Each structure stands twice: as C-alpha cells, then as structure tokens.
GROMACS .gro file of C-alpha atoms in nm:
model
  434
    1UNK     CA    1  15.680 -15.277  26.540
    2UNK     CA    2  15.740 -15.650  26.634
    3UNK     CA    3  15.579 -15.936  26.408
    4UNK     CA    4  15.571 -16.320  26.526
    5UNK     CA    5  15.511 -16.577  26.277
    6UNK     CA    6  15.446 -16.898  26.474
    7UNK     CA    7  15.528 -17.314  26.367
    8UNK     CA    8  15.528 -17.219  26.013
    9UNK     CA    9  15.763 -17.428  25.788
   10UNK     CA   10  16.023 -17.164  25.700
   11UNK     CA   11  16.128 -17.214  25.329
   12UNK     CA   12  16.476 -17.068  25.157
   13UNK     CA   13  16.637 -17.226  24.924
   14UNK     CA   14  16.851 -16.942  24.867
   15UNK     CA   15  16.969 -16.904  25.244
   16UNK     CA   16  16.958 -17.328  25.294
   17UNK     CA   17  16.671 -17.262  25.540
   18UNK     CA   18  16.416 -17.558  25.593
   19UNK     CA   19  16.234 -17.605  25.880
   20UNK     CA   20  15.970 -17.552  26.189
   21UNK     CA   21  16.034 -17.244  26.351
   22UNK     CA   22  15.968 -16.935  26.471
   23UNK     CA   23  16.029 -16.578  26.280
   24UNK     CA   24  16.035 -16.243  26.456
   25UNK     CA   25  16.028 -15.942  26.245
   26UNK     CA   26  16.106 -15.614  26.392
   27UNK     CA   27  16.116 -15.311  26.210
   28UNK     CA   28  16.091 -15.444  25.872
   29UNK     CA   29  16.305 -15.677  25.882
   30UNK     CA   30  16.375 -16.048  25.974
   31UNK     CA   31  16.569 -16.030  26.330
   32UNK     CA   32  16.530 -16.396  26.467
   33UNK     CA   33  16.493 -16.741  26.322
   34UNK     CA   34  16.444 -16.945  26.637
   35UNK     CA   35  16.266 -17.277  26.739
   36UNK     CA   36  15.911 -17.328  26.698
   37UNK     CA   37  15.699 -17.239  26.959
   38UNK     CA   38  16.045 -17.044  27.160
   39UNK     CA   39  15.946 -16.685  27.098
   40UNK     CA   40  15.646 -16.478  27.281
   41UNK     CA   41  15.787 -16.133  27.314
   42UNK     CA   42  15.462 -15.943  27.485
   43UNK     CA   43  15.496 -15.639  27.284
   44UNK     CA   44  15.452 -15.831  26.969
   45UNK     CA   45  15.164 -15.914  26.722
   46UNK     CA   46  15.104 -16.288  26.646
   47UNK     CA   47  15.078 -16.505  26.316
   48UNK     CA   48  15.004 -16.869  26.386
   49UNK     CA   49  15.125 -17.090  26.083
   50UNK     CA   50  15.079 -17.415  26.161
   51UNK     CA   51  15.057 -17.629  25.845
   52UNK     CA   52  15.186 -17.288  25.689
   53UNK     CA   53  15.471 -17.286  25.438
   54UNK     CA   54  15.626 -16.936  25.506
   55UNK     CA   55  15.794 -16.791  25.168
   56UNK     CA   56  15.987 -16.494  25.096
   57UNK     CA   57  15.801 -16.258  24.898
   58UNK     CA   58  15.745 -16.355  24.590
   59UNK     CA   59  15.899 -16.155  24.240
   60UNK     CA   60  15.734 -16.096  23.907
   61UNK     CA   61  15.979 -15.979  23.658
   62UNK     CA   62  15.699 -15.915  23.384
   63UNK     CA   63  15.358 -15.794  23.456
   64UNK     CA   64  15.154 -15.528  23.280
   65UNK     CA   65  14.956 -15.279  23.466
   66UNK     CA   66  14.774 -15.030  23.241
   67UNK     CA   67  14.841 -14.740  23.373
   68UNK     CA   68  14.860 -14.490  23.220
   69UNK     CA   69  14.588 -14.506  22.977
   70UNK     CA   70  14.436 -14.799  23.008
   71UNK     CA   71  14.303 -14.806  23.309
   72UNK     CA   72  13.939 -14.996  23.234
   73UNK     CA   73  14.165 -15.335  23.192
   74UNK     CA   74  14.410 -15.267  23.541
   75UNK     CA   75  14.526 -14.964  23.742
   76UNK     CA   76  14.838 -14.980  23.974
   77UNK     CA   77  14.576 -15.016  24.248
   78UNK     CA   78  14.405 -15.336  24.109
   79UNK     CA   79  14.726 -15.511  23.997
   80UNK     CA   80  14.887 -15.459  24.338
   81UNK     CA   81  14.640 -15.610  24.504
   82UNK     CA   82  14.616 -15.908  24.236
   83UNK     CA   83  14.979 -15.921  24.319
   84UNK     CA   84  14.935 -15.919  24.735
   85UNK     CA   85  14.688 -16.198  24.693
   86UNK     CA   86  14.935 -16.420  24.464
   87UNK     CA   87  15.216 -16.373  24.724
   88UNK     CA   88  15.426 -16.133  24.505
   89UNK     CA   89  15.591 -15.860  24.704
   90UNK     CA   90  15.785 -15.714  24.409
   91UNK     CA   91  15.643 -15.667  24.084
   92UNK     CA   92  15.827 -15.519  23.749
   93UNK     CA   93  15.607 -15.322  23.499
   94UNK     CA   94  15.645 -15.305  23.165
   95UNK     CA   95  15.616 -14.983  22.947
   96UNK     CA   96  15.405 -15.006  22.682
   97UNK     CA   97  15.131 -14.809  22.848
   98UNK     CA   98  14.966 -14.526  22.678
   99UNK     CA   99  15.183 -14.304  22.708
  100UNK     CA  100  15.469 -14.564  22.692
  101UNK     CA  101  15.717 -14.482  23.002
  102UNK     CA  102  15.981 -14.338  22.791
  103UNK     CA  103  16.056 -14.047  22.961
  104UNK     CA  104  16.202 -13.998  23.440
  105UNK     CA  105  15.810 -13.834  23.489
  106UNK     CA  106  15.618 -14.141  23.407
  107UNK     CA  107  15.868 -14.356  23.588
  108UNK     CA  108  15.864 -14.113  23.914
  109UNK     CA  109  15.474 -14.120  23.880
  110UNK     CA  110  15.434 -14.462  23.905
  111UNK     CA  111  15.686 -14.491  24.174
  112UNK     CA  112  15.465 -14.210  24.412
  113UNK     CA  113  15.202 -14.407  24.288
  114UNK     CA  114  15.259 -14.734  24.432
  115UNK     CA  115  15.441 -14.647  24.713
  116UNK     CA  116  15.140 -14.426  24.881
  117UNK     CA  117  14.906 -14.764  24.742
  118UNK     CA  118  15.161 -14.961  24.987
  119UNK     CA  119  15.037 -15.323  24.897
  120UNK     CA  120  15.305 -15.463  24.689
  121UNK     CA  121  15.675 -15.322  24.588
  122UNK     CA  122  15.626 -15.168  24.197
  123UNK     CA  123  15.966 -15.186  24.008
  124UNK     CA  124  15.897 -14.960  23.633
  125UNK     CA  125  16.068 -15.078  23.314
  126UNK     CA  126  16.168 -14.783  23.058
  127UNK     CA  127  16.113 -14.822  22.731
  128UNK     CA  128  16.426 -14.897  22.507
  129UNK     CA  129  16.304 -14.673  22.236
  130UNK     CA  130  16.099 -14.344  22.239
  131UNK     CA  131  15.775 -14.381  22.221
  132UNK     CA  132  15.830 -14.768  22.180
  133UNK     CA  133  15.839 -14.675  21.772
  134UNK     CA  134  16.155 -14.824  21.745
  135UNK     CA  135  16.324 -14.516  21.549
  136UNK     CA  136  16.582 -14.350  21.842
  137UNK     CA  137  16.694 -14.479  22.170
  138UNK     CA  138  16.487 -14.336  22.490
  139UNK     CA  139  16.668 -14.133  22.718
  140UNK     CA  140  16.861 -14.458  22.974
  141UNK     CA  141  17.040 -14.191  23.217
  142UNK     CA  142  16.687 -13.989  23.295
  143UNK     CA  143  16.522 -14.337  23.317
  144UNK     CA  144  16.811 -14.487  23.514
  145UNK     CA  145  16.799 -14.170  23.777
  146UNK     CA  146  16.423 -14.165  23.793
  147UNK     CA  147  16.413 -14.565  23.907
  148UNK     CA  148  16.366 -14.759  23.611
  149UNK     CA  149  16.500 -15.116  23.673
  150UNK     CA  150  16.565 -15.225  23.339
  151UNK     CA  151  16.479 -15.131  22.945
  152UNK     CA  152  16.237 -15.294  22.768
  153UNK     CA  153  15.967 -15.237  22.414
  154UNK     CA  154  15.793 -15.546  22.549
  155UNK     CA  155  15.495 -15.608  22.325
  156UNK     CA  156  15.679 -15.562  22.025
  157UNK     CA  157  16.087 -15.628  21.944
  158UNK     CA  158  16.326 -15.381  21.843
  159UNK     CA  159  16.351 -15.474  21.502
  160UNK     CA  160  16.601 -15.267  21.387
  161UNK     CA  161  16.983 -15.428  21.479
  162UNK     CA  162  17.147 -15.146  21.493
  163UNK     CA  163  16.968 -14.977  21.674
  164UNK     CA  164  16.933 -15.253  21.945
  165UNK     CA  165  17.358 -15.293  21.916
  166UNK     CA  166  17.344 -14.945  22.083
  167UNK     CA  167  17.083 -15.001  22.280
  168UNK     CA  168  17.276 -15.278  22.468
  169UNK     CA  169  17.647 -15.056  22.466
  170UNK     CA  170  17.428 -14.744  22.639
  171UNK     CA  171  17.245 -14.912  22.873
  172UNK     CA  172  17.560 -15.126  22.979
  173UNK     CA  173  17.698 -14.833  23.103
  174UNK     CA  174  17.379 -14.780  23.366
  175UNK     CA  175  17.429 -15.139  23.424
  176UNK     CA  176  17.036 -15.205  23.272
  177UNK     CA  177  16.921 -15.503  23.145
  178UNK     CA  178  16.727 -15.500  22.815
  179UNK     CA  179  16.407 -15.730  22.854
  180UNK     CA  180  16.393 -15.877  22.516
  181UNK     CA  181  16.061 -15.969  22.336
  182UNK     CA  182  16.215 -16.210  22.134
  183UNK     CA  183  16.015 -16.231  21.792
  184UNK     CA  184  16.086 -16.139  21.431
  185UNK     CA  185  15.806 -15.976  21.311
  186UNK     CA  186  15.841 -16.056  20.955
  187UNK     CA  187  15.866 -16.412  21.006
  188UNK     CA  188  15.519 -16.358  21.238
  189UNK     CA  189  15.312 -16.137  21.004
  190UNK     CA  190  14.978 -16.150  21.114
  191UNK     CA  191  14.998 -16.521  21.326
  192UNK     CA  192  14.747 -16.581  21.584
  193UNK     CA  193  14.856 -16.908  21.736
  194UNK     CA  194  15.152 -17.154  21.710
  195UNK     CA  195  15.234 -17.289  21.330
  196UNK     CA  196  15.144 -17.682  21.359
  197UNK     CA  197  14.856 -17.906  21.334
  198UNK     CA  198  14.614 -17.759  21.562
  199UNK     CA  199  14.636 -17.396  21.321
  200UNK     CA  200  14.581 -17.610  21.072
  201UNK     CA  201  14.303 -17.805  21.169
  202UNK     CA  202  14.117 -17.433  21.294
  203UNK     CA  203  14.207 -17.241  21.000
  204UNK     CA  204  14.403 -17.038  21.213
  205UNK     CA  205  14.772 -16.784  21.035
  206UNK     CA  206  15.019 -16.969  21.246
  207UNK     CA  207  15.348 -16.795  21.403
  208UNK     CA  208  15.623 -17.030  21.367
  209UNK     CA  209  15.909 -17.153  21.634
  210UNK     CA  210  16.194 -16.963  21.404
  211UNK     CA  211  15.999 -16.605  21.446
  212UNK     CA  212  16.123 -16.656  21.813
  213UNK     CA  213  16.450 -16.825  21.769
  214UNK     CA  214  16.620 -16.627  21.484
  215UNK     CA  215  16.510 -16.309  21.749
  216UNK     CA  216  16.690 -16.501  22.066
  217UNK     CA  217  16.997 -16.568  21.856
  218UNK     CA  218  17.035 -16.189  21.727
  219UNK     CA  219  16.968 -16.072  22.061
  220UNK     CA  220  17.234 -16.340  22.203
  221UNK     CA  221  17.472 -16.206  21.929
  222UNK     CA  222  17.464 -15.849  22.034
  223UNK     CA  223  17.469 -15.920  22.362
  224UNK     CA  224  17.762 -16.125  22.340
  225UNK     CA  225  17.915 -15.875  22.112
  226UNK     CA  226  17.844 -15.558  22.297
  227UNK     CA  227  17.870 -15.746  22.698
  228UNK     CA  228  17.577 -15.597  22.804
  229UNK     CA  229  17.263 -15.756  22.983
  230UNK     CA  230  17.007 -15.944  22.815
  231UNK     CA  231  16.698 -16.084  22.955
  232UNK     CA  232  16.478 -16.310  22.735
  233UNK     CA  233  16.097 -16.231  22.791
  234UNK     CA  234  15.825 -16.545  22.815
  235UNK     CA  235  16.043 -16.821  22.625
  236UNK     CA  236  15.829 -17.087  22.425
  237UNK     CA  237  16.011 -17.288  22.195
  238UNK     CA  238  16.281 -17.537  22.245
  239UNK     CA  239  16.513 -17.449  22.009
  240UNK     CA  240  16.489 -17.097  22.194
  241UNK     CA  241  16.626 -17.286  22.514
  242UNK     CA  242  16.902 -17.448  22.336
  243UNK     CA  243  17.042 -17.130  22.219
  244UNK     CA  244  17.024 -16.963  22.568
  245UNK     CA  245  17.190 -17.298  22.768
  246UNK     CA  246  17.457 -17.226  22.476
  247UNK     CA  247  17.484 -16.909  22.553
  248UNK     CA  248  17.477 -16.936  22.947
  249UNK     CA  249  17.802 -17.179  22.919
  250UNK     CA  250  18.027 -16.952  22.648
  251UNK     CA  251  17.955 -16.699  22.961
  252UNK     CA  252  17.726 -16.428  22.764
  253UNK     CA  253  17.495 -16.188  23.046
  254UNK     CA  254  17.216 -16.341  22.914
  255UNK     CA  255  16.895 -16.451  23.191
  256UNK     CA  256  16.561 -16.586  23.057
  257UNK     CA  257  16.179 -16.653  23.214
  258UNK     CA  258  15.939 -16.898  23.170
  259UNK     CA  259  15.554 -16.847  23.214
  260UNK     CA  260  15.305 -17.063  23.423
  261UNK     CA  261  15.063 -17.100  23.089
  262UNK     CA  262  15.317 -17.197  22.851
  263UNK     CA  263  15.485 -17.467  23.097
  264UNK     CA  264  15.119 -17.573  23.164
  265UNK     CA  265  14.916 -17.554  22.834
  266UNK     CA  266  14.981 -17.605  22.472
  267UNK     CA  267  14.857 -17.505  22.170
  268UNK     CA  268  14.564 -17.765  22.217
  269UNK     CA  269  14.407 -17.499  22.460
  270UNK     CA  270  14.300 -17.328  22.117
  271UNK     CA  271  14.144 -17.592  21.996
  272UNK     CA  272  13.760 -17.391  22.053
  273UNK     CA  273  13.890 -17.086  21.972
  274UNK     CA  274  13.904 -16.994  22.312
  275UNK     CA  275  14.030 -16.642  22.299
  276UNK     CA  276  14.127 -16.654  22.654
  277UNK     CA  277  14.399 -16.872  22.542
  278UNK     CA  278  14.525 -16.627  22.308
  279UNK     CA  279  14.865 -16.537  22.418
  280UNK     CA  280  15.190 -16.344  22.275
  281UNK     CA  281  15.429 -16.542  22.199
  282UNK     CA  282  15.172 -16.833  22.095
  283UNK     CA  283  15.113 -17.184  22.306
  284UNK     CA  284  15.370 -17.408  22.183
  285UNK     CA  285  15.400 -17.781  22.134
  286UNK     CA  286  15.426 -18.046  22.387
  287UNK     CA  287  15.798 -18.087  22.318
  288UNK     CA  288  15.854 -17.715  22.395
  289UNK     CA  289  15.653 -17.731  22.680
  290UNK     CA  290  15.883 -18.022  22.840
  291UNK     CA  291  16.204 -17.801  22.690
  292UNK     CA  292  16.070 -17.503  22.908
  293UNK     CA  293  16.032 -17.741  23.208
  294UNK     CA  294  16.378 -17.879  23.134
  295UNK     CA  295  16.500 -17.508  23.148
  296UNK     CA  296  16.360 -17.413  23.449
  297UNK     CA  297  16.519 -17.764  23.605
  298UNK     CA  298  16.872 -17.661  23.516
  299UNK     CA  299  16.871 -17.299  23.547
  300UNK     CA  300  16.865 -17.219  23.202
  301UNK     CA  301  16.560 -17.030  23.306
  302UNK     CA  302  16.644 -16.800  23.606
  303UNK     CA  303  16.266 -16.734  23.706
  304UNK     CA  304  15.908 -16.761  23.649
  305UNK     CA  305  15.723 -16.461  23.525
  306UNK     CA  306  15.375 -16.457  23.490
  307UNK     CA  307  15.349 -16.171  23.204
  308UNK     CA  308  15.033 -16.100  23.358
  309UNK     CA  309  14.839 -15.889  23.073
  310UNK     CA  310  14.454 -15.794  23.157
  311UNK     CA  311  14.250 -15.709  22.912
  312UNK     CA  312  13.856 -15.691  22.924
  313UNK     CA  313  13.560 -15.869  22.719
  314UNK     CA  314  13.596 -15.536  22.502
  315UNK     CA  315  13.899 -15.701  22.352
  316UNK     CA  316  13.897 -16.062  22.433
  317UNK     CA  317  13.466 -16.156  22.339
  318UNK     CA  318  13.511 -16.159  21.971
  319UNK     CA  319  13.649 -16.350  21.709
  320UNK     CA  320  13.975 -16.510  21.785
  321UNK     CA  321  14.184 -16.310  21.489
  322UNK     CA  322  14.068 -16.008  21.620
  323UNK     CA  323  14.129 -16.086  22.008
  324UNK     CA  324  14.415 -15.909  22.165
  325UNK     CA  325  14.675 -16.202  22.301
  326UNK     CA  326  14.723 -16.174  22.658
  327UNK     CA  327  14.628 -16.349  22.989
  328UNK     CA  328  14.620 -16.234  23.365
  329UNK     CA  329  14.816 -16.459  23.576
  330UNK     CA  330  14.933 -16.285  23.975
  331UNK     CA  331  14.677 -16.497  24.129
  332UNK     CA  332  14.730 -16.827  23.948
  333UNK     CA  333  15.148 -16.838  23.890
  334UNK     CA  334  15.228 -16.994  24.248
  335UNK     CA  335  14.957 -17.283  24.211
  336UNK     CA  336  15.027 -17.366  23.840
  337UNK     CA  337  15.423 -17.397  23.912
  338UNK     CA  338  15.347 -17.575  24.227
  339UNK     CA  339  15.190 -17.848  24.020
  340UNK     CA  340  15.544 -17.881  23.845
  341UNK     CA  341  15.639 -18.037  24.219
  342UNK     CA  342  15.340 -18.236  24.259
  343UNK     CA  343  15.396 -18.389  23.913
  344UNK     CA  344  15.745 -18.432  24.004
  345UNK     CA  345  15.882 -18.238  23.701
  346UNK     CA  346  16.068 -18.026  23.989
  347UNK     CA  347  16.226 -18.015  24.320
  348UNK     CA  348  16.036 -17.806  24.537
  349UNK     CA  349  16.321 -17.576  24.611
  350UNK     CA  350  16.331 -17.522  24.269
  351UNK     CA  351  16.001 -17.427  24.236
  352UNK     CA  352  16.021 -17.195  24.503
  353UNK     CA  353  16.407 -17.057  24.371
  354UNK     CA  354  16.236 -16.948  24.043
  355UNK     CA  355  15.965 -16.753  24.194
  356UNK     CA  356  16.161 -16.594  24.447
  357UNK     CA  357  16.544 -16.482  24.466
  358UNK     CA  358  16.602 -16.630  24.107
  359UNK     CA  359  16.390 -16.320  23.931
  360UNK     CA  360  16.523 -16.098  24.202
  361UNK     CA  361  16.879 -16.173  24.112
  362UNK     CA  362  16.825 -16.045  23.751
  363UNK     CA  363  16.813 -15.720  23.888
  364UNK     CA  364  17.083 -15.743  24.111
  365UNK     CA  365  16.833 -15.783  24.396
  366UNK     CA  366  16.760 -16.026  24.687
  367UNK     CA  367  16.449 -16.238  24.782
  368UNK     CA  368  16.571 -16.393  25.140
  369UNK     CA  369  16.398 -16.490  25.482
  370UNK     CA  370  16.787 -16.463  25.616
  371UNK     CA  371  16.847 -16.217  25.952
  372UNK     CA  372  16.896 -15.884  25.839
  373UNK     CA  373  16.709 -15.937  25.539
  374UNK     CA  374  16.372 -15.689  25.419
  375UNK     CA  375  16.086 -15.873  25.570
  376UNK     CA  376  15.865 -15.954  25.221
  377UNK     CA  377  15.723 -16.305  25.305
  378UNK     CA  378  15.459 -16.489  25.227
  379UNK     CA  379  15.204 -16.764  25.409
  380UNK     CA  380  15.088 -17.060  25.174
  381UNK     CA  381  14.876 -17.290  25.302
  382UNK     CA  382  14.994 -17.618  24.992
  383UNK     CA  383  14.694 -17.839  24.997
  384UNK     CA  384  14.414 -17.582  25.010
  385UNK     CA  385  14.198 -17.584  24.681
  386UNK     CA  386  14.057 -17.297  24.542
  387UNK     CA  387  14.000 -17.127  24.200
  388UNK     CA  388  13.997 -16.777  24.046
  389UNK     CA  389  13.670 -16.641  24.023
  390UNK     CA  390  13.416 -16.329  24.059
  391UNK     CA  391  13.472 -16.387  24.442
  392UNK     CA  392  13.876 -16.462  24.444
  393UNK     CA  393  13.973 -16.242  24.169
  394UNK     CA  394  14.157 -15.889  24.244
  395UNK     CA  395  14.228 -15.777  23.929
  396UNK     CA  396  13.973 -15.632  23.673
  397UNK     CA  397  13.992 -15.818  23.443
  398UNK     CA  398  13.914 -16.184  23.454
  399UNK     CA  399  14.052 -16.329  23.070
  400UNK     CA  400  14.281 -16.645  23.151
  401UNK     CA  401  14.128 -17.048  23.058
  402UNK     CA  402  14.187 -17.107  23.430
  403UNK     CA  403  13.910 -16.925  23.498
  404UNK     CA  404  13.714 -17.136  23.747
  405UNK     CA  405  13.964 -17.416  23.708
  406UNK     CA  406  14.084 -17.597  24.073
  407UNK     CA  407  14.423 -17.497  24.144
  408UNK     CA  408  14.604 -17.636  24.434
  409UNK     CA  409  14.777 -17.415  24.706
  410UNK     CA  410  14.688 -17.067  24.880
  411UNK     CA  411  14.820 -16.783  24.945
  412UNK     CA  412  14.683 -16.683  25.320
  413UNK     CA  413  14.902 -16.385  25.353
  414UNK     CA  414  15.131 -16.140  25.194
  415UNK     CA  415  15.417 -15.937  25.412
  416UNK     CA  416  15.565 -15.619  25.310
  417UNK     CA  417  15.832 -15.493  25.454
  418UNK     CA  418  15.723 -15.616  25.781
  419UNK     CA  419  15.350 -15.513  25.707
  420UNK     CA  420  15.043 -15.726  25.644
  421UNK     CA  421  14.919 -15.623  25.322
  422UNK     CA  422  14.690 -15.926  25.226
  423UNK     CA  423  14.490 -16.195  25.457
  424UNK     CA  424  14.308 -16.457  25.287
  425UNK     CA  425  14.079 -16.370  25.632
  426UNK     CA  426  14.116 -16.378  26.014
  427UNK     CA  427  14.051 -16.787  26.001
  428UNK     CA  428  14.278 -17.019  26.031
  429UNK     CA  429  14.551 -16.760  26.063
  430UNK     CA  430  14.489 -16.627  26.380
  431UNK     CA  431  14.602 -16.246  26.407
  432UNK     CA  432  14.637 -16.079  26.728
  433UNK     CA  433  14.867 -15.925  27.023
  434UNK     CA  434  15.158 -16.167  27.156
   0.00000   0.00000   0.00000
C-alpha cells in the first residue's frame, strides 16, 4: 500500500526536518521525503495538505482507560478513538483498573484488545505492587514478558520505602521504568485542592506543595541509590522541578511530565467549586505554573502527558469534597500546549519535541517522520478553531473546564502505521487515488 501526503509542512524536530514537501509512505513506513508537489506515483492514494502541518504521531505517556471494570466512564474502544482524534498514535495505560493489571493476562488482554480495535497503538503499565495495595511487589518478569512498558500504582504512591527500594533494584533488571505518583499521603490526608488562599477563601482541606516534593525527593533518593529508572507522573509544584533539574545534572535516570491543565490553569479554576477542575495532584499556584513552563523549556520535563482520567456525572455532579479528581484531556493536549507557542512561552519545536519523540524516548522508543521510520503521523491544520463538545467529543465522558472553551488548532487526521485511522472529514483534505 502506497500513501502520498501532498505540500504539507513536514515537522521534526527530532530528525531536523522543516519544510514543504512531499511524503510517500509505503508499507507502513516513511520511504521518501521529496519536494512538494514532485511525487504522483499512479498506484498511490492521495492526502493534500496544503496549509497542513504534518506531525509524527503523537505519544501519551499517562492516560487512563477503564477497562477493565469501569467501563461506563471509557473502554479501550472509546479512548482510542479520543486518542486518534487528538493526534496520539501511541498511548500508555495505567493500571489501576478494576482488576488492577498486576498480573501477564490482563496485560496480554489489553494488548489483543487494542490491536484488533486498530485506531491508536495501546502501550499497558503493570502495577508495581499486587493488587496496587502496596504490601508485595507484582510479578515484573510475567509483566515484562507479557508487554508491559513500565511499572506504575498511579493513583496512589507506594508509600512504603522499602518496599519501593526493591521495587526500583527488580525492575532495573527488566530495564522498567517506575512511573512515580509523587505524593505523601500523610502530608495530603483528605486535601481536595492546592493549600493557599483560594482553599481558604472556599473552605476547601488543602494539599500542600511538600506532600509532592518530600515524595519526588524520596523517589529521587532511591533512584539514585538503587540506578534504576524513575519517571515523575503530572509534576505541579516548583520546588518539585528544582529537585528533578538537580537531579537530571548529578546524572540520576530520572524523566518527568507535565500536563496541559496544570501548565494552563491554576488553582483559581476552583474558585466555583467547579468539580470539573478537580484534579490529582491539585492546580497549583501561578509561580508553579511558570516553574512547569520553565521545565518543559529546558528539558527538565521530557514530555507532555495529558493524564487523561474520564469519569462520568455519577462521580463528578456532586459536591466538590466528594468529587473524584480527574479530567479527560486526548482531545484538548495538542491545542492547550500549542498556546504555550502562541504566547511565546515556547519554541515551537519544543512544543512539538514534548508531545512527540520526547515521551517516546522514556521508553526507549522513537517518534520520527525520518525514512525508514513507522509511519504514525499526524495532519494539524494550526489556525482552525474549534472546541470539545457533544459533537467533537470521542470519549464518554465529557468532565474537563474546557468543555466548550475555543481552543486553537486541529487535528484533521491521524496515521497509523501507514493507515488512516481518523479524518476530521473528506473536506479540505481531499482523499483519493494518485
């Protein structure tokens, strides 16, 4: 099978590729980068992408799809096509399902799973704990063999240090990275939103900064200690960063992510007791806001991860201390951290590096548009406006405060592997035989 993506702007930081071209795909894979307008093969299908910035496939390092157990809020089916329609070709899943993926069935299930859905690449996380209770390591070689990309009790940290000191020397030795929900849970009791003025002001328990930077620092510590792999889940506080640029430059395996709604919102977004704004770890202050902006400027932060976490009205329409924290995000990441660009916070390369082979490196993988390379791209059409709603929205659940908001820059199609697994619609992409 030939593809021909025609006049689009072909952008890759990682391979130093800007400019007007044309890209031929054949087979799956990117096998010609050549002048715009220069190839016409007859045997070939057609993508015109004129005023088109073509992408590679976009990667999500932390999303949460439901299944098993919860499949009311998200299924595999539902999130992958969320995913196809917010350009992300590769997408990792957390564990904490119900069961929790603690075991080489669930992770070979979901695997079959999304590979016969075919609409976006599904990468499973295995817990680091059975049963995510935090008691006795989960079995890393079964995980490792079954697929599982990396280890990770994401919704809740392993509080125990010991335990986690282990955790790091066994899964070093599958060459695993454990995705670390940084928080000490003692120190975060029963918070609902960021410690400061605005939890005053509502009446609100506040979690405080230290909750997550006494976790980063233990984590860092073992880490350092033990060599293995850290990876620091949806970072929010400043003093967080500092630790991790420390870290970084003493040469500790340590990688972190930033998410589009705490480099775009504060805790201000609370301020109605909007439950849709509810989110684990809290909205932080504008200073940590600009620190996480800062990170993602100078690499401190490798990549952008939405942490895209569905839930429905069941969970989210009542009061704000009983809401469950959590936001979905596929759809809206490549907008909000385009806006970084527009505001001129960051380089557009940068933007682009951090949503594409930056995430993919933390697993040892590659997001490229260079010959030879899988053929996951993406077309974005950057001044089209839209905005998630009943009509746009492909997940099933709809609980994020940019809900209806106008969000700059479209996705108009996903490529997988060489396939077209989401158009925006047959206009103005036109589709057809070369």
């Amino acid at each position: 099978m030939k593809l021909i993506i025609q006049n689009g702007r072909v952008l890759d930081p990682g391979a130093g590729i800007d400019r007007i071209a044309d890209l031929l795909v054949v087979d799956g894979r990117v096998a010609e980068l050549a002048a715009a307008g220069s190839l016409a093969p007859q045997d070939a299908e057609v993508l015109e992408a004129r005023g088109r910035w073509v992408l590679p496939g976009l990667c999500d390092l932390h999303v949460h799809l439901r299944e098993p157990g919860e499949e009311y809020k998200e299924d595999l089916a539902s999130g992958a096509r969320a995913a196809a329609a917010g350009g992300f070709c590769t997408v990792v899943a957390m564990a904490n399902t119900k069961p929790p993926i603690d075991n080489g069935e669930l992770v070979a299930r979901a695997l079959e799973r999304s590979a016969s859905l075919g609409l976006c690449r599904v990468l499973p996380v295995g817990t680091v704990t059975a049963g995510r209770e935090g008691k006795a390591l989960a079995p890393f070689g079964e995980l490792r063999r079954a697929g599982a990309v990396a280890l990770s009790d994401d919704g809740a940290p392993v509080a125990d240090a010991q335990l986690l000191r282990r955790a790091f020397e066994y899964a070093r030795d599958f060459d695993l990275p454990i995705l670390s929900h940084a928080e000490d849970p003692r120190l975060s009791l029963a918070g609902q939103m960021h410690e400061g003025a605005v939890s005053t002001r509502l009446g609100l328990t506040g979690i405080p900064s230290v909750s997550e930077e006494v976790a980063v620092a233990r984590d860092i510590a073992l880490a350092e200690y033990t060599g293995g792999r850290l990876h620091v889940q949806h970072l929010s506080t400043a003093r967080a960063v500092e630790l991790i640029r420390a870290a970084k430059a003493r040469g500790v395996r340590v990688t972190a992510e930033v998410t589009p709604h705490h480099f775009t919102l504060t805790a201000e977004a609370v301020a109605e007791y909007d439950t849709a704004a509810k989110v684990m770890p809290p909205l932080r202050d504008e200073s940590d806001r600009r620190a996480l902006i800062a990170a993602l400027a100078d690499g401190t932060a490798d990549a952008i991860a939405t942490d895209h976490a569905p839930h429905s009205s069941i969970e989210k329409d009542v009061p704000f201390a009983e809401a469950a924290p959590g936001l979905i995000g596929l759809q809206t990441a490549l907008p909000l951290a385009l806006d970084l660009w527009r505001q001129g916070h960051l380089p557009l390369e940068t933007v682009i590096t951090r949503l594409t082979s930056g995430p993919a490196a933390v697993l040892g993988r590659q997001a490229s548009l260079a010959v030879g390379s899988v053929a996951d791209l993406v077309l974005v059409d950057p001044e089209a406006g839209w905005s998630l709603n009943d009509e746009t929205n492909q997940s099933k659940s709809r609980n994020t405060p940019f809900w209806g908001r106008g969000l700059t820059g479209r996705v108009e199609a996903t490529i997988l592997a060489g396939r077209l697994v989401y158009a925006r619609s047959r206009s103005p992409i036109w589709l057809g035989a070369g």
